[in-house]
Short mmCIF file of C-alpha atoms in Angstrom, two decimals:
data_model
loop_
_atom_site.label_atom_id
_atom_site.label_comp_id
_atom_site.label_asym_id
_atom_site.label_seq_id
_atom_site.Cartn_x
_atom_site.Cartn_y
_atom_site.Cartn_z
CA MET A 111 2.67 -32.21 -12.14
CA SER A 112 1.13 -28.90 -11.40
CA ARG A 113 -0.92 -30.25 -8.52
CA ARG A 114 2.12 -30.70 -6.57
CA TYR A 115 2.70 -26.87 -6.29
CA ALA A 116 -0.57 -26.44 -4.73
CA PHE A 117 0.22 -28.56 -1.84
CA PRO A 118 1.87 -25.96 0.18
CA HIS A 119 -1.13 -23.77 -0.38
CA VAL A 120 -3.49 -26.34 0.66
CA GLY A 121 -1.46 -27.36 3.87
CA TRP A 122 -1.40 -23.59 4.76
CA MET A 123 -4.96 -23.15 4.33
CA ALA A 124 -5.53 -26.43 6.51
CA VAL A 125 -3.52 -25.63 9.38
CA PHE A 126 -4.25 -21.81 9.57
CA VAL A 127 -7.95 -21.58 8.31
CA VAL A 128 -9.79 -24.92 8.48
CA VAL A 129 -8.31 -26.18 11.73
CA PRO A 130 -9.13 -22.73 13.79
CA LEU A 131 -12.67 -22.79 12.35
CA VAL A 132 -13.24 -26.52 13.36
CA LEU A 133 -11.99 -25.66 16.92
CA ILE A 134 -14.36 -22.56 16.99
CA VAL A 135 -17.19 -24.64 15.94
CA GLY A 136 -16.17 -27.45 18.51
CA PHE A 137 -15.82 -25.00 21.48
CA SER A 138 -19.06 -23.42 20.65
CA LEU A 139 -20.95 -26.56 20.72
CA THR A 140 -19.41 -27.99 23.98
CA SER A 141 -19.57 -27.09 27.64
CA ALA A 142 -16.79 -26.95 30.26
CA ASP A 143 -17.48 -30.66 31.18
CA GLY A 144 -17.18 -31.77 27.50
CA GLY A 145 -20.79 -32.39 26.74
CA VAL A 146 -22.67 -31.12 23.68
CA THR A 147 -24.63 -28.12 24.22
CA LEU A 148 -26.32 -25.29 22.73
CA ASP A 149 -26.56 -23.10 25.72
CA ASN A 150 -23.47 -20.98 24.55
CA PHE A 151 -25.77 -19.48 21.88
CA SER A 152 -28.66 -18.79 24.41
CA ASP A 153 -26.36 -17.24 26.75
CA MET A 154 -25.40 -14.73 24.03
CA MET A 155 -28.79 -13.24 24.22
CA LYS A 156 -27.79 -11.12 27.31
CA TYR A 157 -25.30 -9.46 25.06
CA ALA A 158 -27.79 -8.42 22.34
CA PRO A 159 -26.99 -4.76 23.06
CA VAL A 160 -23.37 -5.41 22.39
CA PHE A 161 -24.37 -6.89 18.90
CA GLY A 162 -26.79 -4.01 18.20
CA ARG A 163 -24.07 -1.33 19.07
CA SER A 164 -21.26 -3.02 17.11
CA LEU A 165 -23.57 -3.16 13.98
CA TRP A 166 -24.88 0.35 14.37
CA LEU A 167 -21.64 2.04 14.98
CA SER A 168 -20.06 0.12 12.13
CA LEU A 169 -23.07 1.37 9.77
CA ILE A 170 -22.49 4.90 10.93
CA SER A 171 -18.79 4.65 10.25
CA THR A 172 -19.32 3.16 7.01
CA ALA A 173 -21.90 5.80 5.89
CA ILE A 174 -19.60 8.62 7.00
CA CYS A 175 -16.72 7.05 5.03
CA LEU A 176 -18.81 6.76 1.99
CA MET A 177 -19.85 10.67 2.29
CA ILE A 178 -16.36 11.61 2.74
CA GLY A 179 -14.54 8.90 0.42
CA TYR A 180 -16.79 9.12 -2.66
CA PRO A 181 -16.53 12.78 -3.50
CA LEU A 182 -12.85 12.64 -2.55
CA ALA A 183 -12.12 9.66 -4.97
CA TYR A 184 -14.11 11.52 -7.63
CA VAL A 185 -12.26 14.84 -7.30
CA MET A 186 -9.07 12.84 -7.39
CA SER A 187 -10.14 10.94 -10.61
CA ARG A 188 -10.66 14.25 -12.44
CA GLU A 189 -7.36 15.96 -11.42
CA LYS A 190 -4.06 15.81 -13.25
CA PRO A 191 -1.80 12.62 -12.74
CA ALA A 192 0.51 14.70 -10.66
CA VAL A 193 -2.08 16.13 -8.47
CA ALA A 194 -3.84 12.79 -8.06
CA ALA A 195 -0.59 11.07 -7.14
CA ALA A 196 -0.06 13.62 -4.39
CA ALA A 197 -3.54 13.23 -3.05
CA LEU A 198 -3.12 9.65 -3.01
CA MET A 199 0.34 9.98 -1.38
CA LEU A 200 -1.42 12.22 1.62
CA LEU A 201 -4.30 9.62 2.09
CA MET A 202 -2.12 6.63 2.36
CA LEU A 203 0.73 8.35 4.31
CA PRO A 204 -0.97 7.82 7.95
CA MET A 205 -1.26 4.15 6.71
CA TRP A 206 2.53 3.67 7.05
CA MET A 207 2.31 4.26 10.69
CA ASN A 208 1.29 1.48 12.98
CA PHE A 209 -2.37 1.11 13.67
CA LEU A 210 -2.04 1.15 17.35
CA LEU A 211 0.15 4.36 17.26
CA ARG A 212 -2.39 5.97 15.20
CA THR A 213 -5.03 5.42 17.75
CA TYR A 214 -2.97 6.62 20.48
CA ALA A 215 -2.41 9.69 18.61
CA TRP A 216 -6.17 10.25 18.54
CA MET A 217 -6.07 9.70 22.38
CA SER A 218 -3.84 12.51 22.93
CA ILE A 219 -5.88 14.84 20.59
CA LEU A 220 -9.20 14.12 22.01
CA GLU A 221 -8.70 13.69 25.66
CA ASN A 222 -9.96 16.58 27.99
CA SER A 223 -6.62 18.41 28.09
CA GLY A 224 -5.58 17.27 24.50
CA PHE A 225 -4.59 19.21 21.50
CA LEU A 226 -8.16 19.63 20.51
CA ASN A 227 -9.56 21.54 23.52
CA GLN A 228 -6.20 23.41 23.67
CA LEU A 229 -6.79 24.68 20.51
CA LEU A 230 -10.47 25.68 21.33
CA ASN A 231 -9.10 27.38 24.28
CA VAL A 232 -7.01 29.64 22.02
CA PHE A 233 -10.01 30.90 20.44
CA ARG A 234 -11.85 31.19 23.81
CA LEU A 235 -14.50 28.45 22.79
CA PRO A 236 -16.05 25.97 25.39
CA ASN A 237 -14.11 22.63 25.77
CA VAL A 238 -15.60 19.49 24.11
CA HIS A 239 -15.73 16.10 25.73
CA ILE A 240 -15.29 13.45 23.05
CA ILE A 241 -12.99 11.04 24.44
CA ASN A 242 -14.51 7.60 25.91
CA THR A 243 -17.76 8.08 24.12
CA GLU A 244 -19.35 6.56 20.96
CA ALA A 245 -18.52 9.50 18.83
CA ALA A 246 -14.82 9.13 19.46
CA VAL A 247 -15.16 5.38 18.41
CA VAL A 248 -16.94 6.39 15.14
CA LEU A 249 -14.15 9.16 14.65
CA GLY A 250 -11.43 6.53 15.05
CA MET A 251 -12.95 4.12 12.66
CA VAL A 252 -13.64 6.75 10.07
CA TYR A 253 -10.09 7.93 10.31
CA ASN A 254 -8.49 4.49 10.16
CA TYR A 255 -10.86 2.98 7.34
CA LEU A 256 -11.30 5.90 5.14
CA PRO A 257 -8.56 4.82 2.73
CA PHE A 258 -10.13 1.65 2.23
CA MET A 259 -13.37 3.23 0.95
CA THR A 260 -11.69 5.82 -1.01
CA LEU A 261 -9.02 3.74 -2.85
CA PRO A 262 -11.61 1.14 -4.58
CA ILE A 263 -13.88 3.99 -5.76
CA HIS A 264 -10.91 5.85 -6.86
CA THR A 265 -9.63 3.01 -8.92
CA VAL A 266 -12.96 2.45 -10.50
CA LEU A 267 -13.45 6.01 -11.63
CA HIS A 268 -9.72 6.34 -12.63
CA LYS A 269 -10.13 3.53 -15.26
CA MET A 270 -13.49 4.95 -16.53
CA ASP A 271 -13.48 5.82 -20.18
CA LYS A 272 -13.92 9.63 -20.26
CA SER A 273 -15.49 9.53 -23.53
CA MET A 274 -18.56 8.08 -22.03
CA MET A 275 -19.20 11.57 -20.21
CA GLU A 276 -18.32 13.37 -23.38
CA ALA A 277 -20.89 11.35 -25.00
CA ALA A 278 -23.67 11.94 -22.44
CA GLY A 279 -22.82 15.78 -22.56
CA ASP A 280 -23.15 15.56 -26.55
CA LEU A 281 -26.45 13.80 -26.02
CA GLY A 282 -27.79 16.81 -23.97
CA ALA A 283 -27.13 15.48 -20.43
CA ASN A 284 -26.37 18.04 -17.76
CA SER A 285 -23.53 17.37 -15.21
CA ALA A 286 -26.14 16.04 -12.69
CA LYS A 287 -27.67 13.70 -15.18
CA THR A 288 -24.30 12.54 -16.39
CA PHE A 289 -23.28 11.61 -12.87
CA MET A 290 -26.43 9.74 -12.08
CA ARG A 291 -26.62 7.99 -15.45
CA VAL A 292 -23.06 7.29 -16.24
CA VAL A 293 -20.77 7.95 -13.45
CA LEU A 294 -22.68 6.48 -10.30
CA PRO A 295 -23.61 3.22 -12.11
CA ILE A 296 -20.05 2.78 -13.11
CA SER A 297 -18.65 3.22 -9.74
CA VAL A 298 -21.13 0.94 -7.89
CA PRO A 299 -18.51 -2.08 -7.78
CA GLY A 300 -15.98 0.15 -6.10
CA VAL A 301 -18.70 1.51 -3.64
CA ILE A 302 -19.58 -2.06 -2.84
CA SER A 303 -15.99 -3.01 -2.11
CA GLY A 304 -15.35 -0.04 -0.07
CA ILE A 305 -18.38 -0.71 2.19
CA THR A 306 -17.33 -4.13 2.59
CA MET A 307 -13.84 -3.39 3.51
CA VAL A 308 -15.14 -0.64 6.08
CA PHE A 309 -18.06 -2.49 7.67
CA VAL A 310 -16.33 -5.89 8.11
CA PRO A 311 -13.37 -4.53 10.20
CA GLY A 312 -15.60 -1.96 11.74
CA VAL A 313 -17.82 -4.86 13.38
CA SER A 314 -14.85 -6.74 14.66
CA THR A 315 -12.67 -4.02 16.01
CA PHE A 316 -11.66 -3.82 19.60
CA ILE A 317 -8.45 -1.66 19.85
CA ILE A 318 -10.39 1.42 18.66
CA SER A 319 -13.33 0.87 20.98
CA ARG A 320 -10.81 0.12 24.05
CA LEU A 321 -8.64 3.12 23.54
CA LEU A 322 -11.18 5.86 22.41
CA GLY A 323 -14.22 4.52 23.84
CA GLY A 324 -12.50 4.05 27.25
CA GLY A 325 -13.91 0.63 28.01
CA LYS A 326 -17.29 2.19 28.08
CA THR A 327 -18.40 1.47 24.48
CA LEU A 328 -18.31 -2.52 24.36
CA MET A 329 -18.21 -3.83 20.92
CA LEU A 330 -18.03 -7.59 19.88
CA GLY A 331 -14.38 -7.46 19.42
CA ASP A 332 -13.98 -6.45 23.16
CA LEU A 333 -16.67 -9.00 24.05
CA ILE A 334 -14.86 -11.79 22.54
CA GLU A 335 -11.51 -10.90 23.97
CA MET A 336 -13.17 -10.83 27.38
CA GLN A 337 -14.07 -14.31 26.87
CA PHE A 338 -10.67 -15.68 26.37
CA THR A 339 -8.64 -13.46 28.98
CA GLY A 340 -9.00 -12.13 32.43
CA ASN A 341 -11.70 -13.10 34.95
CA ALA A 342 -14.37 -13.74 32.60
CA TYR A 343 -12.46 -16.54 30.95
CA ASN A 344 -15.18 -18.60 29.05
CA PRO A 345 -13.88 -19.94 25.62
CA TYR A 346 -17.00 -21.80 24.81
CA LEU A 347 -18.97 -18.54 24.87
CA GLY A 348 -16.35 -16.58 23.19
CA ALA A 349 -16.23 -19.31 20.44
CA ALA A 350 -20.00 -19.07 20.03
CA ILE A 351 -19.88 -15.38 19.73
CA SER A 352 -17.08 -15.48 17.22
CA LEU A 353 -18.91 -17.97 15.11
CA VAL A 354 -22.01 -15.94 14.93
CA MET A 355 -19.94 -12.77 14.29
CA MET A 356 -18.21 -14.80 11.25
CA VAL A 357 -21.88 -15.56 10.00
CA ILE A 358 -22.68 -11.88 10.25
CA VAL A 359 -19.72 -10.96 8.24
CA LEU A 360 -20.20 -13.61 5.54
CA LEU A 361 -23.86 -12.68 5.06
CA SER A 362 -23.00 -9.11 4.84
CA MET A 363 -20.30 -9.80 2.24
CA SER A 364 -22.80 -12.02 0.49
CA VAL A 365 -25.34 -9.30 0.29
CA MET A 366 -22.77 -6.72 -0.82
CA ASN A 367 -21.24 -9.02 -3.49
CA ARG A 368 -24.81 -9.59 -4.85
CA PHE A 369 -25.46 -5.98 -5.29
CA GLY A 370 -22.00 -5.52 -6.70
CA ASP A 371 -22.67 -7.88 -9.46
CA GLY A 372 -25.75 -6.02 -10.36
CA GLY A 373 -24.04 -2.86 -10.32
CA GLU A 374 -21.97 -3.73 -13.22
CA SER A 375 -24.92 -4.58 -15.37
CA ALA A 376 -26.52 -1.28 -14.19
CA VAL A 377 -24.17 0.60 -16.54
CA VAL A 378 -26.38 0.05 -19.52
CA LEU A 379 -28.96 2.21 -17.92
#
C-alpha cells in the first residue's frame, strides 16, 4: 500500500532527471547525421584551457571561501545566541535578493567608473581595473557562495559538545592544541559539505563569468550555453561537454564524501 505513494516521486524523477540524462548521453554519442560517433568527445580537446580555467577558478574560490568561512563560523559558534543569530541574519540577508541582481550590483561596484574607484578617488588613491578579469569572477563566486561554506561549518560547530573543549583544557591542552585535536576533526564533515557546495556550482557557473568577466573569462557553463544558442549551435558537442562536466562533479563529490566519512572517525584522535 505504501508503495503507491512513491509513484509520484518516481514519475517526477523519471521525467525530470532520467529522461534528460538519457537525452544528454544520446546526443553526446551521435552526430548531426544521426550516426553513432565519439568525435564529440575528441572535439572537446580544443577546449581543454576552458576546463582547466573552470577547475582552477573554482578551486581558488573554494579555498578563499574556506579561509573566510571557517573563522567566521567558529566565531559565531562561540558567541552568545543573540549575537550569533544576528550574524547569521547578516550573512543570509543578501541571499534574499535574486542571484542575478546581486551580480549586477557587483558590476556597478567594480566597473571603471563604479563605486569602488569613486571611493578610491575620494582618498586620492589610484584606480583599479577589476571588472572583466578573472579576479572579478573569483570575487563574484566568493561573495555568492560564501554562505554555503559558512553555514554547514557553523552547524557542526554549534552542535559540538562544549564540554569536550573543557575536558581538553583540563588535560593540559592549550588553545591551539584543543583546536587541532578536538575542534578541527569534529568540523571536518561541515568543511567537506561546504567545499562540495561551493566547488560544484563554481565549476558550472556562467552568469558570474559572463557579467563580471565580460565574456573574456570563458568557463564551462558559458561553453555549454554557446553550443545550444547562437551561431555556434552544436547540441551534440554541448551534450558531450555537459556529460564530462557531470562526471567531474560526481567524482569530486565522491572524493569529498569519502574524506567526510573519514573525518567523523578522526574525532577519536
